[in-house]
Amino acid sequence: MRHGARLFRPLMNASGSAFLPNAVANFLLGGSFLKDSANTALCYFAGRLFALQDTMPPWELNNDTLETVGQCDFDGTLPFYVPFTAHPKIAPGTGDLLFFGFNPVYPPHCSIGSVSPEGNVGPTKALWHNAFQGATFIHDFCVTENYTVIFEGSMNIRPLRMLKGVHPLQYDRSQLARFGILQRRCDGTMSDVTWCECAEPEMVYHFVNAWEDDQTGQIVIVGVREDGFFHGALAATGTRSWITSTLKEGKSVPRLHEWRLDPSNGKVLSEQWLFDDIIEVPRINDNFTGVQNRYAYAGRIHTASLSRDAQLKFDAVIKFDMVTGAKEVYEHGSGRYGMEAQFVPRSHPCTAASIEQVLVPGAAPLEEMSSIEDDGWLILFVHDESDADVSPSDSHSECIILDARKIRDGPVARIRLPSRIPYGAHAMWCPLASRTNTQKGSVHYVSEQPRSTSMTQQMLTSPPEPRMFAVSEGQRKALLGAVVTGVLRAASGLFVHGWCPSITFDDPNEYALFRMFGLRFKESHSLGTIRKRQLYEESKSGHIAGDVFKVRKNSTSGNFVPFITLFEQEGCGESRRVREAICVLDIPCMLRPCPYGAVRNLFEAAQRQKHDGKAGQKSQFSIGDARLPYLEDCRTGAKVTGADDIIEYLFEEYLDGAQPPAMITRASRSFAQFAVDARGSENGFGPAGAFYSRPSCLADKPLQLWAYEASPFCALVRETLSELELSYVLQPCARGSPRRTQLMRRTGGTFQVPYLEDPNTGVAIFESTAIVEYLRSRYAVDLTCKKV
């Protein structure tokens, strides 16, 4: 989305008549027919993390923060025309990362290659098709010790179908499936492809494994054969009735299947269904990729959800024994659905000797086989939908860990996550050697409790002394970034409206930037009528407008809570302009941060924006419907979206129709985003890590921050509140604000910002370093497992 305009229109599940117009619009608006979403799967190879999508090059991510590093061409060794599969595989023996690239738009439609552990792409092999006739859709492939095996099923792309108003991607029952075998050579090159044709039309999205039979030389392949099931399930119309009838018929449904190929004569020797369970997202111990294995794990499809909602959910994990034909099932429970499981080996390396020991009949008992291949854990996300009264914004997901040897016993650990993990495609696990813990024990849980109560106690008993312009070692880069943004914004938000300095007789009860010889530096203002009324009521009642820290128990005045609630986002120039306007107007405001990756406040913003106000009717909405910044004013009932309209509204209502300063008007929109982007990350590339969310606990009551937008020290605290998704009341203290005197009196004679007050704990502290440390110790979720 760019300023609310869709850049890419759907293609995969578009109707036949909409496909061509959508593709043309994508090219004109986005520069490409296909969207490079990089959201299908992840791959960790040679110390680098990649986000993958079938038809595009890989994108590299920062291993620790998951920030985008950039599109990867492996130092120029990946040809520009070669995409990168979402399911690359490590070659047994060499450690190379094998891949294919499927290009549905122009030839070559399939390119096959490898990446060395040093990160260099070797020779690629192109498979050519007639561009006018189209290509065959490919999603996954297989590898063995000596071969790479491509699968071309019966799903093909025929461009001429678009001229008839038919979607170009169709499951074509007139096209027989086939496997393409390429032998890998020691120098990285490959033989020509040998095609092995199946006896009937078939389709496979995901293979389990493949290996070479030492006795016969045959290639054995195991995968989930589904014969067009998911193509029908993703159709633009009529999906629910189609799914229901297909499931009832029970033929073209995804089940575990085996093929045996003869690479010497290019024939499919045999095929057989292995199990009847309807499954997808199969996984194995990846140490056995390309060599014979015994166990496979997969998610069991919850067919009722698929029929009712056309939503792929998994209500159980199944462990298949492909030697004995036995299986073991762990069910998540009523209303609980899992995602793709990942196998995490305990410690055993995969060696040819160990494989031969456990797989050759009679060489070792089955118990020894189990002690190696399935000696590990299954890790997966599970979401609980059993409570219909809990909204998605308040719900949570779990990360559960199963003993892969006996999954029916249930989780050995449950990790409660701070928010819901949306249903997605594939998952990935990679080891972090420095934090590996092999200690055995009873069930472990991660508690969503504050990480540190000692820090809270320390801040209550020995709060830090305020120090003017004190900079800690760890703050320097972040402060510099915030200073750059402030300079580019010309210190917008530093002064209240009508700021006017003067010298007057000293009054020790009033704030002054400096005072001497019985005189003080006075800063006057020209605020709006409503703000002046607030100040008058504050002087009579002694209660500051919007103050949530010192709320009187019997207070009922509406002026004692903020009129205004703002849903905003760090890293957004539009939100920055609105916060600057709030400081200029000197009005208290409830801020609801919506950092990247968080859903809690964003979901509520979407809910409020989509609410139609009709009793008894529920609006359908998702977090994608939220538009930021979004403001609500309980005094007038106004609901305003977009910075330009919000700023216009605020100055009309709270400054009696005065014109806003030039730096926050519509004309400064692009420059505001440029200034925010200049904040930068720690390494100088990409957005600041502080713009992203981190796991956090909910605070029962909103916090309160005395600050102003132009201060870089205040920016660090504001960013921390944002990344923890903590709602807070902003008491703006720009130069000329009466709050400077109020804060000085409140703290016993000291004015300094930022100043944080937490009504949940009673903590009230100065110093940005101490505030950030307190917030993270109190509200950041500790993901370290604890024994219970």
XYZ file of C-alpha atoms in Angstrom, residues 36-646:
611
model
C 7.708 -10.046 -4.622
C 6.200 -10.905 -1.248
C 9.086 -13.083 0.046
C 6.628 -14.655 2.476
C 6.444 -18.340 1.541
C 9.308 -19.820 3.542
C 12.585 -19.103 5.320
C 16.003 -20.659 4.870
C 19.084 -20.499 7.107
C 22.265 -21.367 5.250
C 25.945 -20.688 5.934
C 25.095 -18.268 8.731
C 22.670 -16.224 6.617
C 18.893 -15.970 6.851
C 16.744 -15.700 3.724
C 13.044 -15.009 3.082
C 11.846 -16.843 -0.010
C 9.106 -16.869 -2.599
C 8.940 -19.240 -5.585
C 9.235 -16.787 -8.440
C 11.693 -14.210 -7.088
C 15.301 -13.991 -5.856
C 15.874 -14.450 -2.119
C 15.809 -11.594 0.368
C 18.378 -11.596 3.150
C 17.315 -10.735 6.697
C 19.284 -9.700 9.741
C 19.697 -12.861 11.804
C 18.960 -11.137 15.114
C 16.451 -8.359 14.396
C 14.818 -9.825 11.246
C 15.217 -6.435 9.585
C 15.557 -6.552 5.807
C 19.152 -6.462 4.586
C 18.204 -6.512 0.907
C 17.677 -8.659 -2.154
C 20.441 -11.258 -2.440
C 22.274 -12.302 -5.602
C 25.122 -14.044 -3.730
C 27.659 -11.390 -4.642
C 26.570 -11.307 -8.267
C 26.831 -15.062 -8.870
C 23.050 -15.599 -9.148
C 21.976 -14.660 -12.701
C 19.376 -11.873 -12.774
C 16.881 -14.046 -14.662
C 17.011 -16.963 -12.181
C 14.424 -16.991 -9.370
C 14.936 -19.017 -6.199
C 12.648 -21.739 -4.888
C 10.950 -21.440 -1.500
C 12.175 -24.968 -0.680
C 15.931 -25.276 -1.255
C 17.625 -28.381 0.145
C 21.063 -29.257 1.507
C 22.789 -31.852 -0.662
C 23.927 -34.892 1.315
C 27.694 -35.221 1.327
C 28.671 -31.831 -0.144
C 26.693 -29.403 2.014
C 25.722 -27.366 -1.046
C 22.340 -25.657 -1.060
C 20.442 -27.017 -4.073
C 17.686 -24.941 -5.633
C 15.569 -24.467 -8.698
C 14.004 -21.269 -9.982
C 10.513 -21.258 -11.508
C 9.662 -18.344 -13.787
C 6.020 -18.354 -14.943
C 6.387 -15.244 -17.132
C 9.336 -15.739 -19.478
C 11.822 -18.496 -20.358
C 13.766 -20.289 -19.154
C 10.833 -21.354 -17.032
C 12.981 -23.531 -14.786
C 16.636 -23.104 -13.794
C 18.440 -25.562 -11.517
C 21.587 -24.798 -9.546
C 23.443 -24.860 -6.248
C 25.044 -22.499 -3.735
C 28.299 -23.496 -2.074
C 28.781 -23.131 1.701
C 30.967 -20.127 0.833
C 27.953 -18.426 -0.762
C 28.768 -18.774 -4.470
C 26.267 -19.967 -7.071
C 27.626 -22.753 -9.276
C 26.654 -23.623 -12.862
C 22.921 -23.516 -13.569
C 20.905 -25.793 -15.831
C 18.013 -24.276 -17.784
C 14.881 -26.190 -18.787
C 13.183 -24.478 -21.723
C 9.518 -24.377 -22.666
C 7.575 -22.795 -25.484
C 6.837 -19.310 -24.149
C 3.579 -19.015 -26.093
C 2.373 -22.395 -24.955
C 3.273 -21.653 -21.344
C 4.925 -23.543 -18.495
C 4.131 -26.176 -15.902
C 3.775 -24.973 -12.328
C 6.549 -26.192 -9.991
C 6.654 -25.612 -6.228
C 8.920 -28.286 -4.697
C 11.583 -30.775 -5.797
C 13.693 -33.639 -4.436
C 17.372 -34.403 -3.981
C 19.306 -37.613 -3.353
C 23.020 -38.255 -2.916
C 23.606 -38.140 -6.677
C 20.465 -36.756 -8.296
C 18.269 -33.681 -8.404
C 14.660 -34.553 -9.248
C 12.240 -31.952 -10.630
C 8.507 -32.599 -10.581
C 6.201 -31.251 -13.276
C 2.662 -32.045 -12.269
C -0.591 -31.459 -14.098
C -0.910 -27.803 -13.063
C 0.045 -25.659 -16.024
C 0.012 -22.037 -17.126
C -1.431 -21.296 -20.555
C -1.333 -17.540 -21.401
C -3.889 -17.926 -24.205
C -6.540 -18.855 -21.638
C -6.634 -15.205 -20.557
C -8.041 -14.211 -23.951
C -11.049 -16.420 -23.208
C -11.551 -14.940 -19.744
C -10.152 -18.072 -18.091
C -7.469 -18.063 -15.413
C -4.159 -19.111 -17.046
C -3.265 -21.438 -14.148
C -5.384 -24.588 -14.254
C -5.236 -28.191 -13.142
C -5.139 -29.911 -16.524
C -6.289 -33.541 -16.402
C -5.075 -34.066 -19.970
C -1.457 -33.481 -18.868
C 0.295 -36.438 -17.261
C 2.654 -35.696 -14.380
C 6.355 -36.416 -14.809
C 9.639 -36.414 -12.900
C 12.832 -34.966 -14.372
C 16.073 -36.601 -13.167
C 19.406 -34.761 -13.415
C 22.628 -36.360 -12.219
C 24.968 -33.992 -10.375
C 28.658 -34.137 -11.250
C 31.672 -33.405 -9.061
C 32.439 -30.156 -10.919
C 28.979 -28.734 -10.140
C 27.536 -29.354 -13.597
C 24.530 -31.590 -14.282
C 23.522 -34.120 -16.900
C 20.696 -33.541 -19.302
C 17.286 -34.184 -17.825
C 15.731 -37.649 -18.071
C 11.940 -37.510 -17.914
C 9.924 -40.243 -16.168
C 6.216 -39.999 -17.017
C 3.502 -40.999 -14.550
C 0.458 -42.975 -15.610
C -2.070 -40.283 -14.684
C -2.460 -36.557 -13.913
C -1.105 -35.666 -10.486
C -0.038 -32.695 -8.389
C 2.334 -32.349 -5.435
C 3.044 -29.171 -3.505
C 5.406 -30.664 -0.936
C 7.662 -33.685 -0.960
C 8.736 -35.498 2.182
C 12.068 -36.937 1.031
C 13.830 -38.956 -1.661
C 16.696 -41.414 -1.637
C 18.494 -44.027 -3.740
C 17.776 -47.671 -2.980
C 21.191 -49.317 -2.507
C 19.853 -52.722 -3.563
C 18.044 -51.766 -6.789
C 19.445 -48.351 -7.749
C 15.892 -47.020 -7.874
C 14.988 -43.534 -6.662
C 12.307 -43.664 -3.961
C 10.244 -40.499 -3.538
C 7.659 -39.767 -0.835
C 5.393 -36.724 -0.992
C 1.905 -35.381 -0.404
C -0.046 -36.049 -3.596
C -3.164 -33.907 -3.873
C -4.130 -33.848 -7.586
C -5.423 -30.265 -7.885
C -7.104 -30.107 -4.492
C -5.582 -26.813 -3.384
C -6.048 -25.218 -6.778
C -9.768 -25.820 -6.423
C -9.693 -24.671 -2.805
C -8.106 -21.339 -3.848
C -10.578 -20.577 -6.630
C -12.120 -17.115 -6.704
C -15.691 -18.429 -6.316
C -17.472 -21.569 -5.217
C -14.646 -22.854 -3.048
C -16.682 -24.053 -0.067
C -19.082 -26.224 -2.033
C -16.186 -27.587 -4.136
C -14.150 -28.454 -1.038
C -17.104 -30.142 0.648
C -17.918 -32.332 -2.353
C -14.255 -33.221 -2.971
C -13.694 -34.208 0.646
C -16.818 -36.354 0.522
C -15.612 -38.057 -2.653
C -12.202 -38.609 -1.041
C -10.129 -38.942 -4.220
C -8.216 -35.739 -4.947
C -7.290 -35.064 -1.325
C -3.745 -34.586 0.011
C -2.322 -37.878 1.321
C 1.094 -39.474 1.684
C 2.223 -41.169 -1.538
C 5.292 -43.069 -2.783
C 6.884 -43.245 -6.250
C 9.738 -45.492 -7.425
C 11.748 -44.321 -10.441
C 14.343 -46.077 -12.558
C 16.939 -43.433 -13.539
C 18.578 -45.795 -16.046
C 15.574 -46.118 -18.388
C 13.420 -43.114 -17.380
C 10.403 -44.993 -16.076
C 8.088 -44.681 -13.092
C 8.149 -48.280 -11.878
C 5.446 -48.100 -9.235
C 3.256 -45.820 -7.147
C 1.283 -46.393 -3.972
C -0.682 -44.526 -1.339
C 0.994 -44.964 2.039
C -1.603 -43.572 4.470
C -5.194 -42.318 4.233
C -4.858 -39.308 6.553
C -5.564 -35.915 4.918
C -2.418 -33.913 5.617
C -0.024 -31.200 4.486
C 3.218 -29.415 5.468
C 5.270 -32.596 5.954
C 8.587 -32.433 7.781
C 11.456 -34.797 8.570
C 14.709 -34.685 10.455
C 16.558 -32.529 7.913
C 19.800 -34.391 8.612
C 18.237 -37.213 6.557
C 17.469 -35.098 3.481
C 18.387 -37.121 0.385
C 19.062 -40.363 2.262
C 16.665 -43.065 3.393
C 14.630 -42.161 6.421
C 11.902 -43.815 8.427
C 9.792 -41.079 9.999
C 7.745 -38.208 8.633
C 5.667 -35.637 10.526
C 2.747 -33.668 9.106
C -0.210 -31.527 10.069
C -3.631 -33.174 9.897
C -6.053 -30.930 8.033
C -9.161 -29.928 9.964
C -11.650 -30.656 7.198
C -14.592 -28.947 8.933
C -12.776 -25.589 8.939
C -11.703 -26.127 5.357
C -15.288 -26.761 4.232
C -16.828 -24.006 6.328
C -14.260 -21.197 6.055
C -11.951 -22.280 3.187
C -9.202 -21.863 5.796
C -6.369 -24.378 6.046
C -5.971 -25.352 9.713
C -4.292 -28.330 11.338
C -5.946 -29.931 14.336
C -3.241 -32.523 14.993
C 0.324 -33.616 14.311
C 0.826 -37.117 12.877
C 4.048 -39.099 13.034
C 4.269 -41.640 10.214
C 6.475 -44.719 10.405
C 7.208 -45.524 6.755
C 8.884 -48.828 7.634
C 6.171 -50.478 9.748
C 3.152 -48.484 8.527
C 2.338 -47.403 12.077
C 1.426 -43.866 13.030
C 1.151 -41.762 16.162
C -1.152 -38.766 16.640
C -1.085 -35.741 18.930
C -4.310 -33.718 18.805
C -4.174 -30.060 19.779
C -7.629 -30.100 21.373
C -11.019 -28.677 20.527
C -10.771 -25.280 18.883
C -6.942 -25.369 18.867
C -5.029 -25.393 15.601
C -1.341 -25.771 14.868
C 0.949 -24.712 12.074
C 3.898 -26.378 10.395
C 6.079 -28.301 12.847
C 9.864 -28.130 12.775
C 12.083 -31.049 13.759
C 14.931 -30.063 16.080
C 17.539 -32.846 16.514
C 18.849 -33.323 20.022
C 22.515 -33.727 19.174
C 23.174 -36.703 16.880
C 24.944 -35.891 13.587
C 23.794 -37.714 10.497
C 26.543 -39.900 9.089
C 26.531 -42.574 6.444
C 27.629 -45.134 9.021
C 24.838 -44.298 11.437
C 22.251 -44.371 8.642
C 23.423 -47.766 7.444
C 23.386 -49.060 10.995
C 19.767 -48.191 11.597
C 18.239 -48.705 8.154
C 19.726 -51.937 6.805
C 17.346 -54.767 7.781
C 18.802 -56.790 10.613
C 21.721 -54.425 11.187
C 20.168 -52.819 14.251
C 16.935 -53.108 16.217
C 14.199 -50.561 15.648
C 14.972 -48.986 19.023
C 18.408 -47.908 17.763
C 16.787 -46.452 14.674
C 14.534 -44.386 16.930
C 17.469 -43.287 19.058
C 18.974 -41.403 16.101
C 16.440 -40.271 13.513
C 13.631 -39.235 15.834
C 15.819 -38.243 18.771
C 14.743 -34.637 19.020
C 11.757 -32.353 19.331
C 8.941 -30.976 17.208
C 8.401 -27.240 17.650
C 5.307 -25.468 16.337
C 2.896 -22.616 16.953
C -0.621 -23.412 18.188
C -3.510 -20.959 18.367
C -6.555 -21.358 20.600
C -9.884 -20.371 19.021
C -12.036 -22.212 21.531
C -13.221 -19.073 23.362
C -15.516 -17.197 21.000
C -15.770 -14.285 23.465
C -12.065 -13.460 23.183
C -11.263 -11.109 20.306
C -8.186 -11.792 18.169
C -6.532 -8.660 19.585
C -6.674 -10.133 23.095
C -5.909 -13.741 22.177
C -2.561 -15.482 22.357
C -0.688 -18.230 20.611
C 1.610 -20.809 22.110
C 4.839 -22.334 20.931
C 4.698 -25.980 21.959
C 7.507 -28.517 22.050
C 6.811 -32.224 21.547
C 9.192 -35.112 22.105
C 9.517 -36.434 18.547
C 9.918 -40.004 19.829
C 6.525 -40.016 21.580
C 4.374 -37.167 20.375
C 1.168 -38.682 21.747
C 2.410 -37.828 25.262
C 1.831 -34.168 24.502
C 4.037 -31.114 24.962
C 7.110 -31.196 27.148
C 6.948 -27.392 27.133
C 4.425 -24.680 26.332
C 5.641 -21.161 25.647
C 2.813 -18.651 25.924
C 3.389 -15.870 23.426
C 2.336 -12.269 24.101
C 0.044 -12.067 21.067
C -1.457 -14.155 18.319
C 0.733 -15.563 15.561
C -1.338 -15.341 12.351
C -1.809 -18.518 10.355
C 0.916 -18.574 7.719
C 2.715 -20.800 5.288
C 5.981 -22.364 6.427
C 8.102 -22.122 9.563
C 11.796 -22.488 10.287
C 14.012 -23.284 13.249
C 17.730 -22.655 13.394
C 20.112 -23.248 16.300
C 21.740 -20.525 18.330
C 24.791 -22.346 19.627
C 25.651 -19.847 22.328
C 22.285 -20.419 24.006
C 21.956 -24.165 23.555
C 20.709 -25.891 26.710
C 20.581 -29.680 26.834
C 19.595 -29.878 30.483
C 16.806 -32.354 31.066
C 13.939 -31.775 33.443
C 10.211 -31.562 33.885
C 7.817 -29.445 31.843
C 8.976 -25.869 31.358
C 6.870 -22.785 30.749
C 7.595 -19.214 29.843
C 5.566 -16.877 31.995
C 4.249 -13.615 30.647
C 5.155 -11.842 33.831
C 7.392 -8.818 34.245
C 10.994 -9.844 33.947
C 12.213 -7.929 36.970
C 10.591 -6.818 40.190
C 13.945 -5.846 41.667
C 14.263 -3.035 39.118
C 10.825 -1.741 40.101
C 11.770 -1.817 43.772
C 15.020 -0.021 43.033
C 13.225 2.737 41.135
C 10.757 3.150 43.998
C 13.373 3.336 46.731
C 16.301 4.968 44.894
C 15.106 6.763 41.753
C 17.901 8.227 39.607
C 18.823 11.858 40.109
C 18.050 14.082 37.116
C 21.151 15.147 35.156
C 21.008 17.704 32.384
C 21.999 16.314 28.953
C 23.574 13.157 30.419
C 24.363 10.653 27.650
C 25.098 7.015 28.424
C 27.459 4.951 26.267
C 24.699 2.830 24.713
C 22.583 5.846 23.759
C 24.942 7.689 21.447
C 23.975 6.235 18.065
C 20.257 6.298 18.831
C 20.473 9.864 20.146
C 22.379 10.967 17.079
C 19.685 9.491 14.846
C 16.976 11.265 16.828
C 18.930 14.539 16.639
C 19.211 14.227 12.860
C 15.456 13.757 12.599
C 14.828 16.762 14.865
C 17.169 18.979 12.863
C 15.549 17.981 9.576
C 12.183 18.794 11.121
C 13.526 22.244 12.100
C 12.709 21.461 15.753
C 8.995 21.355 14.956
C 7.048 20.789 18.174
C 9.671 22.525 20.298
C 7.445 25.563 21.013
C 3.784 25.942 21.894
C 1.640 28.234 19.818
C 2.343 31.900 20.481
C 5.616 31.260 22.313
C 7.040 34.565 23.419
C 10.139 34.994 25.649
C 10.612 37.884 28.065
C 12.442 38.884 31.255
C 10.350 39.470 34.369
C 10.632 39.518 38.139
C 11.492 36.160 39.616
C 8.884 33.868 41.162
C 10.377 30.664 42.617
C 7.062 28.857 42.122
C 7.213 29.350 38.347
C 9.422 27.486 35.869
C 12.249 29.402 34.257
C 14.936 28.332 31.826
C 17.315 30.434 33.936
C 17.005 33.019 36.705
C 19.450 35.500 38.289
C 19.589 38.827 40.076
C 15.910 38.528 41.080
C 14.836 38.096 37.450
C 13.769 35.082 35.424
C 13.391 34.097 31.773
C 9.644 33.900 31.145
C 8.036 32.009 28.262
C 4.477 32.992 27.375
C 1.951 31.290 25.113
C -1.207 31.923 23.144
C -3.273 28.757 23.515
C -6.804 27.994 22.379
C -10.017 28.597 24.290
C -10.491 24.966 25.341
C -6.930 24.684 26.632
C -7.324 27.940 28.571
C -10.513 26.521 30.114
C -8.559 23.432 31.130
C -5.926 25.594 32.806
C -8.604 27.474 34.717
C -10.188 24.243 35.955
C -6.756 22.874 36.865
C -6.058 25.937 38.990
C -9.348 25.472 40.839
C -9.228 21.697 41.314
C -5.500 21.145 41.591
C -5.817 18.233 39.141
C -3.961 18.327 35.832
C -6.030 17.549 32.740
C -5.504 14.008 31.580
C -3.465 13.037 34.653
C -3.736 9.249 35.052
C -1.075 9.026 37.767
C -2.753 11.098 40.462
C -6.409 10.374 39.775
C -8.770 11.279 42.559
C -10.953 8.351 43.559
C -14.175 10.406 43.635
C -13.363 12.428 40.538
C -16.026 12.364 37.794
C -14.985 15.377 35.735
C -14.496 14.537 32.075
C -11.681 17.082 31.887
C -9.533 14.907 34.144
C -8.947 12.370 31.359
C -7.583 13.125 27.875
C -10.182 14.072 25.339
C -8.049 12.763 22.540
C -6.830 9.267 21.673
C -4.309 8.854 18.868
C -3.368 5.556 17.205
C 0.055 6.225 15.693
C 3.263 4.598 14.541
C 6.925 5.331 15.082
C 8.696 5.541 11.747
C 5.680 7.192 10.126
C 6.131 10.803 9.036
C 2.380 11.366 9.159
C 2.203 10.295 12.806
C 5.194 12.508 13.586
C 3.398 15.555 12.198
C 0.346 14.875 14.353
C 2.448 14.468 17.515
C 4.171 17.763 16.707
C 0.757 19.421 16.384
C -0.274 18.061 19.793
C 2.825 19.661 21.348
C 2.133 22.967 19.616
C -1.456 22.940 20.922
C -0.362 21.748 24.397
C -3.240 19.274 24.687
C -2.924 16.007 26.632
C -3.436 12.914 24.526
C -3.734 9.153 24.986
C -1.253 7.567 22.583
C -1.791 4.021 21.337
C 1.440 2.959 19.575
C 1.148 0.544 16.633
C 4.733 -0.575 15.928
C 5.608 -2.764 12.967
C 4.760 -6.379 13.686
C 2.308 -5.694 16.520
C -1.417 -6.345 16.300
C -2.986 -5.369 19.629
C -3.537 -1.631 19.141
C -3.691 -1.953 15.366
C -6.567 -4.408 15.667
C -8.475 -2.002 17.911
C -7.853 0.843 15.475
C -9.249 -1.282 12.648
C -12.229 -2.264 14.790
C -13.038 1.347 15.634
C -12.629 2.532 12.068
C -14.832 -0.254 10.681
C -17.557 0.014 13.335
C -20.733 0.952 11.489
C -22.650 2.030 14.600
C -25.652 -0.157 13.815
C -26.929 -2.055 16.790
C -26.935 -5.804 16.458
C -24.636 -5.819 13.432
C -20.994 -6.801 13.380
C -18.593 -5.353 10.856
C -16.080 -7.632 9.188
C -12.570 -6.236 9.547
C -8.917 -7.135 9.924
C -5.790 -5.288 10.986
C -5.200 -4.525 7.320
C -8.203 -2.194 7.494
C -6.488 0.127 10.000
C -5.314 3.463 8.600
C -2.806 5.460 10.616
C -2.658 7.939 12.126
C -6.190 7.708 13.501
C -7.660 10.102 16.092
C -10.776 10.009 18.243
C -12.055 12.954 20.303
C -14.510 11.936 23.020
C -15.380 15.604 23.631
C -16.897 16.050 20.170
C -17.313 12.441 19.060
C -15.065 13.102 16.049
C -13.162 10.253 14.393
C -10.520 11.421 11.953
C -8.069 9.462 9.783
C -4.944 10.788 8.090
C -2.482 13.423 9.244
C -3.776 16.266 7.085
C -7.369 15.909 8.253
C -6.329 15.342 11.879
